[in-house]
PDB file of C-alpha atoms and ligand atoms in Angstrom:
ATOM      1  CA  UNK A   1      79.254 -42.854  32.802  1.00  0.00           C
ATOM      2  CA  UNK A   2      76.669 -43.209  29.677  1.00  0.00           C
ATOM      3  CA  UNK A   3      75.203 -46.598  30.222  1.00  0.00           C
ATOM      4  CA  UNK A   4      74.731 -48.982  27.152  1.00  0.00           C
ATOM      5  CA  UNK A   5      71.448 -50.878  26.571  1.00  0.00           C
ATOM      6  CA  UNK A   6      70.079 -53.757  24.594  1.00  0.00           C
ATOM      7  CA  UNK A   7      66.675 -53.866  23.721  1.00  0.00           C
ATOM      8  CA  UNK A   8      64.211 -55.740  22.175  1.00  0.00           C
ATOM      9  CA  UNK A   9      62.206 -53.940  19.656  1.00  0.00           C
ATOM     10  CA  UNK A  10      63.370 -50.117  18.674  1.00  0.00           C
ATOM     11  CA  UNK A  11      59.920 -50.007  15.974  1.00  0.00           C
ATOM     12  CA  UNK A  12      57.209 -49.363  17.371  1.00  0.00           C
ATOM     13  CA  UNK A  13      54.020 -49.763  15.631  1.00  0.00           C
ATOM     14  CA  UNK A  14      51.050 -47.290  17.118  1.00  0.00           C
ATOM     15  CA  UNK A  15      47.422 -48.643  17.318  1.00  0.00           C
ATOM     16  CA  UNK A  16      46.545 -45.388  15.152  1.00  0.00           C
ATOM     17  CA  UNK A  17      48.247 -42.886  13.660  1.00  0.00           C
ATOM     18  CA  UNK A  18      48.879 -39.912  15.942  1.00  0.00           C
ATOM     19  CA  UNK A  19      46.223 -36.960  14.715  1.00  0.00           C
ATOM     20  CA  UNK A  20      48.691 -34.122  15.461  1.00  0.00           C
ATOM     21  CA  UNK A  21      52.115 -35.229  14.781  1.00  0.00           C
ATOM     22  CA  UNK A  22      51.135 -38.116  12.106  1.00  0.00           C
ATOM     23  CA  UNK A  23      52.958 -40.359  12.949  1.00  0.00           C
ATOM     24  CA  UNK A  24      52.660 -44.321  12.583  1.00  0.00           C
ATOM     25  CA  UNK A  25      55.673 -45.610  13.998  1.00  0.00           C
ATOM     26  CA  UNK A  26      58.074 -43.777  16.826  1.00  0.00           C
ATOM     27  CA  UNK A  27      61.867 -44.639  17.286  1.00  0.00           C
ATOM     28  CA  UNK A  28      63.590 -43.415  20.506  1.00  0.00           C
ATOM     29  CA  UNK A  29      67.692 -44.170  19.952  1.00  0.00           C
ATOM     30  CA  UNK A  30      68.353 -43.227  24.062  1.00  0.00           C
ATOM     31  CA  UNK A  31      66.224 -44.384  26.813  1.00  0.00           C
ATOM     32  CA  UNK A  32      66.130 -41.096  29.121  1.00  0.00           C
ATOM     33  CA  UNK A  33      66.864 -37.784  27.948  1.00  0.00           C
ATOM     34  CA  UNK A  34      69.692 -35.178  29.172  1.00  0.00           C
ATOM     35  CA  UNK A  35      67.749 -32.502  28.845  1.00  0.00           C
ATOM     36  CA  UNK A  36      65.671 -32.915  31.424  1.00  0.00           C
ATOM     37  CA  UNK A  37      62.528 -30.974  31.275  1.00  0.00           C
ATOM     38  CA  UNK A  38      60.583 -30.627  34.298  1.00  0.00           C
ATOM     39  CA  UNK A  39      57.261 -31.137  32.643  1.00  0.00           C
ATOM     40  CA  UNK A  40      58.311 -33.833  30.701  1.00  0.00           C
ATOM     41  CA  UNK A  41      55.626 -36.744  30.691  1.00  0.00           C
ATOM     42  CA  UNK A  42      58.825 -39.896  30.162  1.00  0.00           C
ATOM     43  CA  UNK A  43      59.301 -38.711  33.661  1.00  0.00           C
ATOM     44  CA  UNK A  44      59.510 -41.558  36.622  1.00  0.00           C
ATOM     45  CA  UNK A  45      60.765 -43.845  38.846  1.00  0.00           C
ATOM     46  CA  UNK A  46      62.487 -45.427  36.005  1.00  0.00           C
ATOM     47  CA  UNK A  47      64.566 -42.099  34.933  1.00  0.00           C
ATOM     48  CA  UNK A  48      64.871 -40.256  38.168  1.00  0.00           C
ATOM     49  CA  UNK A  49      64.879 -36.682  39.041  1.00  0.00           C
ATOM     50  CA  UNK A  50      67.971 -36.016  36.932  1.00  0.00           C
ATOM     51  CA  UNK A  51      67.409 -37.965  33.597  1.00  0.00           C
ATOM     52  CA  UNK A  52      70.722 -36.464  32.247  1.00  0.00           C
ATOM     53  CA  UNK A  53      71.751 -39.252  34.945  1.00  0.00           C
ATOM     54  CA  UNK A  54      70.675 -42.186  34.188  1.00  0.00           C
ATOM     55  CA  UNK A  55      70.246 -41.639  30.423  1.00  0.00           C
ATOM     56  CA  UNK A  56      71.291 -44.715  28.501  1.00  0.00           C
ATOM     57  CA  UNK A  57      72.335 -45.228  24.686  1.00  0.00           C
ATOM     58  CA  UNK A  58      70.175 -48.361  22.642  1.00  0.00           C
ATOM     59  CA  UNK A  59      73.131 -49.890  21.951  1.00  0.00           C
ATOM     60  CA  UNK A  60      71.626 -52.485  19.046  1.00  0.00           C
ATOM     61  CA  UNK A  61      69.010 -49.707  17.833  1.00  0.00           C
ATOM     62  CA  UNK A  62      70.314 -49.888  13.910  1.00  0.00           C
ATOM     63  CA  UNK A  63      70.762 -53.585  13.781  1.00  0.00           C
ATOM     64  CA  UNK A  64      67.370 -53.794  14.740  1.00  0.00           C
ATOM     65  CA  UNK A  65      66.064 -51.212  13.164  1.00  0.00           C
ATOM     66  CA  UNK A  66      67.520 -52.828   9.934  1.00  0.00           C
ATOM     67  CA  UNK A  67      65.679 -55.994  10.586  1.00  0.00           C
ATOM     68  CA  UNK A  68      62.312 -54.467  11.790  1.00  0.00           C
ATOM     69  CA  UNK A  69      62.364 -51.974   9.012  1.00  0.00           C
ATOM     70  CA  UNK A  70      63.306 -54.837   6.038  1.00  0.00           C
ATOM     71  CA  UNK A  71      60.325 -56.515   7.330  1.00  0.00           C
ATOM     72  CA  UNK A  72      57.736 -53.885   6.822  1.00  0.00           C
ATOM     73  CA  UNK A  73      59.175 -52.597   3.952  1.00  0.00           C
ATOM     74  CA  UNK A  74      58.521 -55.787   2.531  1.00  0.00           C
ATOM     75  CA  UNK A  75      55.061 -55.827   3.809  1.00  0.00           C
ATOM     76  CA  UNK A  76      54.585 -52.260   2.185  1.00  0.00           C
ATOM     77  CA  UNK A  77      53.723 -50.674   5.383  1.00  0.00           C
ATOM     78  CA  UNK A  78      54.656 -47.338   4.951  1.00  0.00           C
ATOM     79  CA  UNK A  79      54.552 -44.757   7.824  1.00  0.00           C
ATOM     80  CA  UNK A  80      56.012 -42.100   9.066  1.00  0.00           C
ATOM     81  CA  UNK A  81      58.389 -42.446  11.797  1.00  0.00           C
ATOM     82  CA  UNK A  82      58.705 -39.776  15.149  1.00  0.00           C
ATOM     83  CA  UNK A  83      62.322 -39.348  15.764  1.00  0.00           C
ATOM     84  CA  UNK A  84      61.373 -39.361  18.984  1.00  0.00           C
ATOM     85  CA  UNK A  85      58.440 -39.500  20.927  1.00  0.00           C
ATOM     86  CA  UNK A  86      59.890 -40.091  24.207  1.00  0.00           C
ATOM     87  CA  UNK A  87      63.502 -38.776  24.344  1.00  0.00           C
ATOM     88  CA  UNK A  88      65.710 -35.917  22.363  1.00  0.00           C
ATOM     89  CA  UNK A  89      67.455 -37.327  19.230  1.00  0.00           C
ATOM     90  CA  UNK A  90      69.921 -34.602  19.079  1.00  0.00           C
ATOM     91  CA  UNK A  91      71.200 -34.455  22.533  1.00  0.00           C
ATOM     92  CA  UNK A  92      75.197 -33.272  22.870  1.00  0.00           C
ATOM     93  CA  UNK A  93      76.106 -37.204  22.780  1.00  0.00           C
ATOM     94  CA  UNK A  94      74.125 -37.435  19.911  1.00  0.00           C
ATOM     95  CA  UNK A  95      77.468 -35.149  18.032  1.00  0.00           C
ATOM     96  CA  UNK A  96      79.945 -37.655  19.345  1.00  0.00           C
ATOM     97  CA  UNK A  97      78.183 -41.507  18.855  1.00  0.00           C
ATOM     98  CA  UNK A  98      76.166 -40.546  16.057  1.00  0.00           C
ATOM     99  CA  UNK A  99      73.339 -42.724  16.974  1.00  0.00           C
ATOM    100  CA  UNK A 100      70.275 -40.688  15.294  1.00  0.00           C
ATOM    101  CA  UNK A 101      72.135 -40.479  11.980  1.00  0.00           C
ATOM    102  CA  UNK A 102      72.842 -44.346  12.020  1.00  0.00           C
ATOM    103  CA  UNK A 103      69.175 -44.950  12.231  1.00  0.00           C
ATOM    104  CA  UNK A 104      68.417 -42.408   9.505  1.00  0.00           C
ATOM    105  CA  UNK A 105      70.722 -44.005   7.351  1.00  0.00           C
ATOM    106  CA  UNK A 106      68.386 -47.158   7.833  1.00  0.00           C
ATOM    107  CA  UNK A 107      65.640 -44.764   7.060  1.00  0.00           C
ATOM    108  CA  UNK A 108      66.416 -43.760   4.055  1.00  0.00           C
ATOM    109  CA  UNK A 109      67.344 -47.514   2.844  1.00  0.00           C
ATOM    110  CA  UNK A 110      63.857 -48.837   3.368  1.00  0.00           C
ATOM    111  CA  UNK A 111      62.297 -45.107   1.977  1.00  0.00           C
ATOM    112  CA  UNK A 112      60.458 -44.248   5.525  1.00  0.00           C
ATOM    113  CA  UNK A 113      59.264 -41.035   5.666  1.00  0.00           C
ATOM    114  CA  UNK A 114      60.134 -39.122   9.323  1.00  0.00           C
ATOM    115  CA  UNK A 115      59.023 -36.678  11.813  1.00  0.00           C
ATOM    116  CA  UNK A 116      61.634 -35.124  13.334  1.00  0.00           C
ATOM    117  CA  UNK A 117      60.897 -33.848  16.985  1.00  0.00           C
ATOM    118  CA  UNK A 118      63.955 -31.613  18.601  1.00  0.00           C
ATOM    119  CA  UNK A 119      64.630 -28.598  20.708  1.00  0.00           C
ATOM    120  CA  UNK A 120      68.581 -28.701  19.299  1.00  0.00           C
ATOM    121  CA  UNK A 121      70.539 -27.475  16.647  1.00  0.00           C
ATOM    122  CA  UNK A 122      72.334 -30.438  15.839  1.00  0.00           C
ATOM    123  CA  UNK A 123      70.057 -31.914  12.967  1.00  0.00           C
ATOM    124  CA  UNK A 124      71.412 -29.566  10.886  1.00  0.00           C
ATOM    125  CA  UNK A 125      74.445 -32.090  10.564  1.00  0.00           C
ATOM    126  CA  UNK A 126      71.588 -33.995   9.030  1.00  0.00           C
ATOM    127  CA  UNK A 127      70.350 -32.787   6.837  1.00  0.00           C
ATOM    128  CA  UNK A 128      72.055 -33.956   4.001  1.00  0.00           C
ATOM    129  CA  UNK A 129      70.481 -37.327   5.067  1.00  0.00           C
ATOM    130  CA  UNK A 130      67.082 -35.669   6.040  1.00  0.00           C
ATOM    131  CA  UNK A 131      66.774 -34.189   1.798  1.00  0.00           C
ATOM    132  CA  UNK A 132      67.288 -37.820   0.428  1.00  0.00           C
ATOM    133  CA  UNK A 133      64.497 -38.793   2.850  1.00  0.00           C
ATOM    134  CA  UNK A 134      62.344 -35.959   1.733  1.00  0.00           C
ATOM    135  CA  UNK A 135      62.760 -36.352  -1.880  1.00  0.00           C
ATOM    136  CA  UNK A 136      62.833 -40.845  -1.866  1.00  0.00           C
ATOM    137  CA  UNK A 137      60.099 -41.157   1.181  1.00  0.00           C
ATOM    138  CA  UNK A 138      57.316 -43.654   0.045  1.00  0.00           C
ATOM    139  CA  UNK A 139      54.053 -41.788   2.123  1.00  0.00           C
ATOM    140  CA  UNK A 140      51.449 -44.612   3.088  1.00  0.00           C
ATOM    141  CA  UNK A 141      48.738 -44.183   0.726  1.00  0.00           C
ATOM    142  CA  UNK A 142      46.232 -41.761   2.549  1.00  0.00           C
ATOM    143  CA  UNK A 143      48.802 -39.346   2.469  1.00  0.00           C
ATOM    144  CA  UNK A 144      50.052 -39.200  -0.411  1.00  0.00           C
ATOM    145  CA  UNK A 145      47.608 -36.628  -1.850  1.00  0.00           C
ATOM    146  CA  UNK A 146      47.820 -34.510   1.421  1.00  0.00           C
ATOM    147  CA  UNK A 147      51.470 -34.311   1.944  1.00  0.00           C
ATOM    148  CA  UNK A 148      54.355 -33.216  -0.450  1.00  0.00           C
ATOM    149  CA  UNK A 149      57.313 -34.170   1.966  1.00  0.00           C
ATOM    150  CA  UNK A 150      58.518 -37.330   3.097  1.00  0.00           C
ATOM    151  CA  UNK A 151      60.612 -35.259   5.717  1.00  0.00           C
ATOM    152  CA  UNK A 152      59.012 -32.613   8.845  1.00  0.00           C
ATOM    153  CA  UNK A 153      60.867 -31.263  10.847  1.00  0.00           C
ATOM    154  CA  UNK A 154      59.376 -30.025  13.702  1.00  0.00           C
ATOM    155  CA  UNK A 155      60.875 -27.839  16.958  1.00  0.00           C
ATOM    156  CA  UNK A 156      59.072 -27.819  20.650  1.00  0.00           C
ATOM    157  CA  UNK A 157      58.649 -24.294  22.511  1.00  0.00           C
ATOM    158  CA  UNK A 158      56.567 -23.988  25.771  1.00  0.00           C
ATOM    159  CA  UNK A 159      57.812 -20.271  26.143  1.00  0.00           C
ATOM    160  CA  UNK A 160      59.771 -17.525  24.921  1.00  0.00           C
ATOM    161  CA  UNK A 161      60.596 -16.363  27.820  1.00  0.00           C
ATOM    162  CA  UNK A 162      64.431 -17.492  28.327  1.00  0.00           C
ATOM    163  CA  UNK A 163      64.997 -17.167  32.249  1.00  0.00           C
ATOM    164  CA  UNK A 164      61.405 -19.774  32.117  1.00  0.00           C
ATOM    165  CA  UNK A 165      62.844 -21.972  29.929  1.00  0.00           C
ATOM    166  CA  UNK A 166      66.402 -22.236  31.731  1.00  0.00           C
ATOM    167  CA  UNK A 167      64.236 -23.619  34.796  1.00  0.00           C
ATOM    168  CA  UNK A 168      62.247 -25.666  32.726  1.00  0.00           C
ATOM    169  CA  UNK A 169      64.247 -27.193  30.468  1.00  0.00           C
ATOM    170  CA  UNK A 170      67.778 -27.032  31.998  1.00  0.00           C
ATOM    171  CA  UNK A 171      69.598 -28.981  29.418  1.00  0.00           C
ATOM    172  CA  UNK A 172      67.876 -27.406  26.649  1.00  0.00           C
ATOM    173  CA  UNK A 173      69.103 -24.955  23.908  1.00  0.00           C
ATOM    174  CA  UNK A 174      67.149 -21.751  24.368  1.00  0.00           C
ATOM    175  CA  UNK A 175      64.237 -20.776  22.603  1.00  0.00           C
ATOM    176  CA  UNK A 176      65.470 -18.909  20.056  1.00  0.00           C
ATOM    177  CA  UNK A 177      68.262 -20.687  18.892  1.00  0.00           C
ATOM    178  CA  UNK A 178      65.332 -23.281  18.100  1.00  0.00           C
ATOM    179  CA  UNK A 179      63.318 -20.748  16.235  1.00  0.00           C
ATOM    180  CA  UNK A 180      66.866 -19.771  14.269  1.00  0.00           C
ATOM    181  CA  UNK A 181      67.431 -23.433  13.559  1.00  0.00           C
ATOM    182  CA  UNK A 182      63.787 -24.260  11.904  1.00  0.00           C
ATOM    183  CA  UNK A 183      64.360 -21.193  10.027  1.00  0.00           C
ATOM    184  CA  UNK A 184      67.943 -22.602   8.650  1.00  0.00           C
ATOM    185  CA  UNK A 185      65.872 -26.295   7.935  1.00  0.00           C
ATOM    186  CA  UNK A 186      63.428 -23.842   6.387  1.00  0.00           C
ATOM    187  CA  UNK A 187      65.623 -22.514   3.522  1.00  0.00           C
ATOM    188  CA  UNK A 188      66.773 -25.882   2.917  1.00  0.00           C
ATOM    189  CA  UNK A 189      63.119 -26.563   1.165  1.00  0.00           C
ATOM    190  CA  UNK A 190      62.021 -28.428   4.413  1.00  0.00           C
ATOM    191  CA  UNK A 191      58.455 -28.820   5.742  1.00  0.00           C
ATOM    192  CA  UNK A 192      58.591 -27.016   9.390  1.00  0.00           C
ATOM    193  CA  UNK A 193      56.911 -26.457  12.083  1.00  0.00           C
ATOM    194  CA  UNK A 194      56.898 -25.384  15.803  1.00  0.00           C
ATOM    195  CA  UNK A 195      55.009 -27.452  18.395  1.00  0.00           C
ATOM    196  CA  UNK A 196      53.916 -24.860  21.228  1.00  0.00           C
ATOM    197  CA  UNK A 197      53.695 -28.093  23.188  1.00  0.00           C
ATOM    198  CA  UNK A 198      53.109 -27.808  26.756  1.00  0.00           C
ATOM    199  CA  UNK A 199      51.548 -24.365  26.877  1.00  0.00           C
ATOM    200  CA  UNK A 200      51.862 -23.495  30.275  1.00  0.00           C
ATOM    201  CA  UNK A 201      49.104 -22.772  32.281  1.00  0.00           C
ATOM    202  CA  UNK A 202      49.521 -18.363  33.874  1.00  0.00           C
ATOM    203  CA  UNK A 203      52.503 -18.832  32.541  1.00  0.00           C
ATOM    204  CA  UNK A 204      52.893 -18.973  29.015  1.00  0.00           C
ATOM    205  CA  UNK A 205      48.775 -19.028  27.762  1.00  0.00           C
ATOM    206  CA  UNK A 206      48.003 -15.128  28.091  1.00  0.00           C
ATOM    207  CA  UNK A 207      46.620 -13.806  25.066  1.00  0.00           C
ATOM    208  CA  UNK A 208      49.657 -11.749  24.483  1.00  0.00           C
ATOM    209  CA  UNK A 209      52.243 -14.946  24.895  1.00  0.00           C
ATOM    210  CA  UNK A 210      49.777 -16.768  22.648  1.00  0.00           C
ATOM    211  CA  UNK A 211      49.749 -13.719  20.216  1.00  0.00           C
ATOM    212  CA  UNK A 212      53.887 -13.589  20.310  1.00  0.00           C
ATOM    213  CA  UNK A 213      54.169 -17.199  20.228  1.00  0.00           C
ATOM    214  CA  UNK A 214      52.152 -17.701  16.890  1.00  0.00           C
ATOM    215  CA  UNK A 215      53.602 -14.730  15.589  1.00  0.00           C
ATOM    216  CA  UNK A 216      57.287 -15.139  16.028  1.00  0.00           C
ATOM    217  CA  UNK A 217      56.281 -18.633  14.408  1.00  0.00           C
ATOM    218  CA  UNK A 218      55.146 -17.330  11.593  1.00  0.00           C
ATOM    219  CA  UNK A 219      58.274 -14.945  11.841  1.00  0.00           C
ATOM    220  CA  UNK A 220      60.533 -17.645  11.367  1.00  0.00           C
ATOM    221  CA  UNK A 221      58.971 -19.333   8.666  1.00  0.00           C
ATOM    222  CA  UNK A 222      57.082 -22.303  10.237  1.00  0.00           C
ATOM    223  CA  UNK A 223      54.778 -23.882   7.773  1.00  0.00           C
ATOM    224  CA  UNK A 224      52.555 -25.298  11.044  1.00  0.00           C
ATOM    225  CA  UNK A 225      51.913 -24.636  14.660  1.00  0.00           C
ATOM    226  CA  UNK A 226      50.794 -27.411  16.770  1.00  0.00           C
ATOM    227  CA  UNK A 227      49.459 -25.678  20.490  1.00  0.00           C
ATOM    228  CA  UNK A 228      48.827 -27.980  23.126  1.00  0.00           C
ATOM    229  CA  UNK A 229      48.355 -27.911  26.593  1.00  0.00           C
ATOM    230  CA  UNK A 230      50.309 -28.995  29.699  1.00  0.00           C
ATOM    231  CA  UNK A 231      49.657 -32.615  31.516  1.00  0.00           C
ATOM    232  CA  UNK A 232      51.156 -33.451  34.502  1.00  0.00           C
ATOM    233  CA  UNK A 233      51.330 -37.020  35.404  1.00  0.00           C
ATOM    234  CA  UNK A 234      52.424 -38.903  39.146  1.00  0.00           C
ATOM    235  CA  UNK A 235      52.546 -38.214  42.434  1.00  0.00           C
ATOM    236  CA  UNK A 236      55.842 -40.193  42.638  1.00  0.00           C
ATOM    237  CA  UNK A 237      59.282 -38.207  43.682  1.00  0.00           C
ATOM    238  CA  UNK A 238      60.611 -38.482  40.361  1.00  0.00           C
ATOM    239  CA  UNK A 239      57.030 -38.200  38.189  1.00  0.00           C
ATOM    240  CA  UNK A 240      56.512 -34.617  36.448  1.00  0.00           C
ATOM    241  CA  UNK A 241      53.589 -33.398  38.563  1.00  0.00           C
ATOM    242  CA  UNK A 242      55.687 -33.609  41.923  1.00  0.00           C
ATOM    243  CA  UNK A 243      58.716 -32.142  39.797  1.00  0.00           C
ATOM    244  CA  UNK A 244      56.570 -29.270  38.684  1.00  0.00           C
ATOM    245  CA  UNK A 245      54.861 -28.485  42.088  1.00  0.00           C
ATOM    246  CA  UNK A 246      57.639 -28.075  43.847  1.00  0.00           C
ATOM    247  CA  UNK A 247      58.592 -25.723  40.636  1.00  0.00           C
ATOM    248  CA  UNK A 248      55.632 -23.844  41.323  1.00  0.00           C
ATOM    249  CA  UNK A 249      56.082 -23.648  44.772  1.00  0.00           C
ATOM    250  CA  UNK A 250      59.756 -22.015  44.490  1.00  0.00           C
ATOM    251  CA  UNK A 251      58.933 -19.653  41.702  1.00  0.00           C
ATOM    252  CA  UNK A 252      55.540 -19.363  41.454  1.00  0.00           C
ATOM    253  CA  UNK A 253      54.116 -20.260  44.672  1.00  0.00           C
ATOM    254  CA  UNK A 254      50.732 -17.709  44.192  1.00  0.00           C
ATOM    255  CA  UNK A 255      50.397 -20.185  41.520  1.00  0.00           C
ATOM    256  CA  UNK A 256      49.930 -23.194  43.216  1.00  0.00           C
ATOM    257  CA  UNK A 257      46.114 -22.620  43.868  1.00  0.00           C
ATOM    258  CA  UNK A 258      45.202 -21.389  40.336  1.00  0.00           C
ATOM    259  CA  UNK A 259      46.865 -24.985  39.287  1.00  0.00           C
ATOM    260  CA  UNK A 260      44.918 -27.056  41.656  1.00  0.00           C
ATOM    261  CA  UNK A 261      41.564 -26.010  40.216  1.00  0.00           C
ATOM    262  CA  UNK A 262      42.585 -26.028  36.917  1.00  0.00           C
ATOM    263  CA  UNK A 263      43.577 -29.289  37.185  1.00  0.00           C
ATOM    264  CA  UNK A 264      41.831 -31.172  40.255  1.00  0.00           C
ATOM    265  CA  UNK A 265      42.540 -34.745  40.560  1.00  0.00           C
ATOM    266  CA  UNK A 266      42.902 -35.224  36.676  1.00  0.00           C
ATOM    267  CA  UNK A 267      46.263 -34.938  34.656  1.00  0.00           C
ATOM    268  CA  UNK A 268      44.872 -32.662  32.143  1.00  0.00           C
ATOM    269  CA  UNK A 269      43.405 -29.064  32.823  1.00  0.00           C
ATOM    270  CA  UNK A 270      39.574 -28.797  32.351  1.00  0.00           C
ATOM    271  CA  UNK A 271      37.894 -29.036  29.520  1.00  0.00           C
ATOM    272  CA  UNK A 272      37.114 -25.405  28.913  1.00  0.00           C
ATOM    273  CA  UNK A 273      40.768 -24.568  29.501  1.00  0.00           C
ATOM    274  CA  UNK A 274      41.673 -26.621  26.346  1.00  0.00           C
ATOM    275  CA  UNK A 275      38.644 -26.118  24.569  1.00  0.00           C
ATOM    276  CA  UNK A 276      39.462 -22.170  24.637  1.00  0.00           C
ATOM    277  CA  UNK A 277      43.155 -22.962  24.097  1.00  0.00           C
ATOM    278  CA  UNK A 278      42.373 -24.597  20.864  1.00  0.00           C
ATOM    279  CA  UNK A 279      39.883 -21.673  19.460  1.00  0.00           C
ATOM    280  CA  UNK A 280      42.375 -19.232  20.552  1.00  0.00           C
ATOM    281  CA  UNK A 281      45.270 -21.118  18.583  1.00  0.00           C
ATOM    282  CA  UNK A 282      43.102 -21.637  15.457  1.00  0.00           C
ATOM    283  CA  UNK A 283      42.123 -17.326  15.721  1.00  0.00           C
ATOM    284  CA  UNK A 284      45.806 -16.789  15.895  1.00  0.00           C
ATOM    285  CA  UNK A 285      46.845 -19.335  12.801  1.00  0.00           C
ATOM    286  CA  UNK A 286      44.103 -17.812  10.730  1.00  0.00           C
ATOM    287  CA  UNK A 287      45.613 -14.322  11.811  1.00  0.00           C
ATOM    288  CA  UNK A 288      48.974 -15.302  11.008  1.00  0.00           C
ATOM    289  CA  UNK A 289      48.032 -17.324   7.946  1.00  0.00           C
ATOM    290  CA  UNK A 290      49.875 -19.564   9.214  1.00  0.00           C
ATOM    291  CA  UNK A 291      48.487 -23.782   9.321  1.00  0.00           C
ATOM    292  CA  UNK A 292      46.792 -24.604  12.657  1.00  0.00           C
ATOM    293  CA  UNK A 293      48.102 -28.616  11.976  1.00  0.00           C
ATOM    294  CA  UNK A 294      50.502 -30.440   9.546  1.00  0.00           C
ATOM    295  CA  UNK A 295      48.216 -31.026   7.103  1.00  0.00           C
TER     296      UNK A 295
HETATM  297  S1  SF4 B 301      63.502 -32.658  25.338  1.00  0.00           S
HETATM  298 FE1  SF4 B 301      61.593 -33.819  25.206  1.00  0.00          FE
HETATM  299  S2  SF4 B 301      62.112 -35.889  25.846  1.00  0.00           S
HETATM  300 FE2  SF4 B 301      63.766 -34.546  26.514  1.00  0.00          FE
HETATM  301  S3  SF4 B 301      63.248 -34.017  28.619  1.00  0.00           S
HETATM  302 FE3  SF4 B 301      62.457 -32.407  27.289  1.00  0.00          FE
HETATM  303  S4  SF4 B 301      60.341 -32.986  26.866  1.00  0.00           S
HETATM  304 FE4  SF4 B 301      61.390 -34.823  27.648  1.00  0.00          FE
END
């Protein structure tokens, strides 16, 4: 049974604002997420194996929210908000309790502007909501002359290749339904983007998947591409880089070797592996005329 949770803050304020995804402020409505990607860095001890599990709802997100929001509001402390960084807003509950869209409500009250972050087709129920944020948004000031929308919606893809992305991201909607869906927010004069975020190392970073991936982007009308590269974090049961070893090791097990010495003893791969990642990805953008970042 979905578990409800109270918690304490459901703001929160980053040290900086984040270089690729810009935003200031992050709001996660669930604690856990049900669709349960393998490589996805939330993972733990806390969540378990099966976060579809022991995902929980935040309960008294929009009553705080409404007080955390007033606050800085007041304060004029404008930022843009990631809805989420750590968990999918649109999961299949999301249709029943209706969670996400409480929050944007709130949003739009205090003039926020958001970053929407989702692998699911269910924001289009939103989007009525998600145009009143785009046109009433107040940008923080540094902004302002860079950015035209005070609404981005932006959709995660770590391969096109469906039978990958089943194993990967079992609870997911497949790849292309995502691509279909930021086309849809597209024609509804929205800023869009896809975040090829985590590439996956042999798997999903060949020239040619790079190629397809930034092309079918552009295909679908993405205004920006954001490529990034895999990290795999914990050598805990439950932590992604057990979770994805032992993925390797039933699918992919040549693979297993070619992953080691990529990444060694460090959660990232090397530096020339992301170094060459990023050149490629900027090639491809300027092939596709297509924006290598946001802004
Ligand atoms: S959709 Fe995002 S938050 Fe949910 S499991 Fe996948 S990577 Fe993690």
């Amino acid at each position: 049974m979905l578990k409800g949770i109270q918690v304490k803050s459901i703001l929160n304020k980053h040290k900086k604002r984040d270089d690729w995804f810009l935003d200031d402020y992050s709001v996660n409505p669930y604690s856990g997420c049900s669709f349960n990607c393998i490589y996805c860095y939330i993972r733990g001890s806390k969540y378990g194996e099966n976060m579809a599990k022991t995902l929980s709802v935040k309960v008294n997100a929009p009553e705080l929210l409404e007080k955390q929001l007033k606050r800085r509001a007041k304060k004029g402390e404008y930022g843009i908000i990631a809805l989420s960084s750590s968990t999918e807003p649109y999961m299949p509950i999301e249709e029943k309790l209706k969670l996400t869209r409480k929050l944007l409500e709130i949003i739009l009250r205090y003039k926020f502007p958001v970053h929407v972050l989702t692998k699911s087709k269910l924001v289009l129920r939103d989007l009525d909501l998600l145009k009143e944020i785009d046109k009433n948004a107040t940008l923080p000031d540094d902004l302002k002359s860079k950015l035209k929308h005070g609404a981005i919606i932006s959709f995660s893809i770590s391969t096109l290749d469906e039978k990958l992305a089943k194993i990967l991201e079992p609870g997911a909607p497949a790849p292309i339904e995502r691509l279909k869906t930021m086309r849809k927010c597209k024609k509804e004069g929205f800023l869009v983007g896809i975040d090829n975020i985590p590439v996956l190392p042999f798997l999903s970073d060949t020239d040619e998947q790079l190629n397809e991936a930034i092309k079918i982007a552009k295909e679908y009308r993405a205004n920006f591409v954001l490529v990034g590269a895999l990290t795999l974090f914990g050598n805990k049961p439950a932590d992604c880089k057990t979770l994805y070893y032992k993925f390797l090791e039933r699918h992919y097990s040549e693979l297993v070797p070619k992953y080691k010495s990529l990444f060694r003893i460090f959660f990232q791969p090397t530096k020339e592996y992301q170094k060459e990642l990023e050149d490629k990805s900027k090639k491809l953008c300027e092939r596709y005329e297509i924006k290598n970042g946001i802004i």
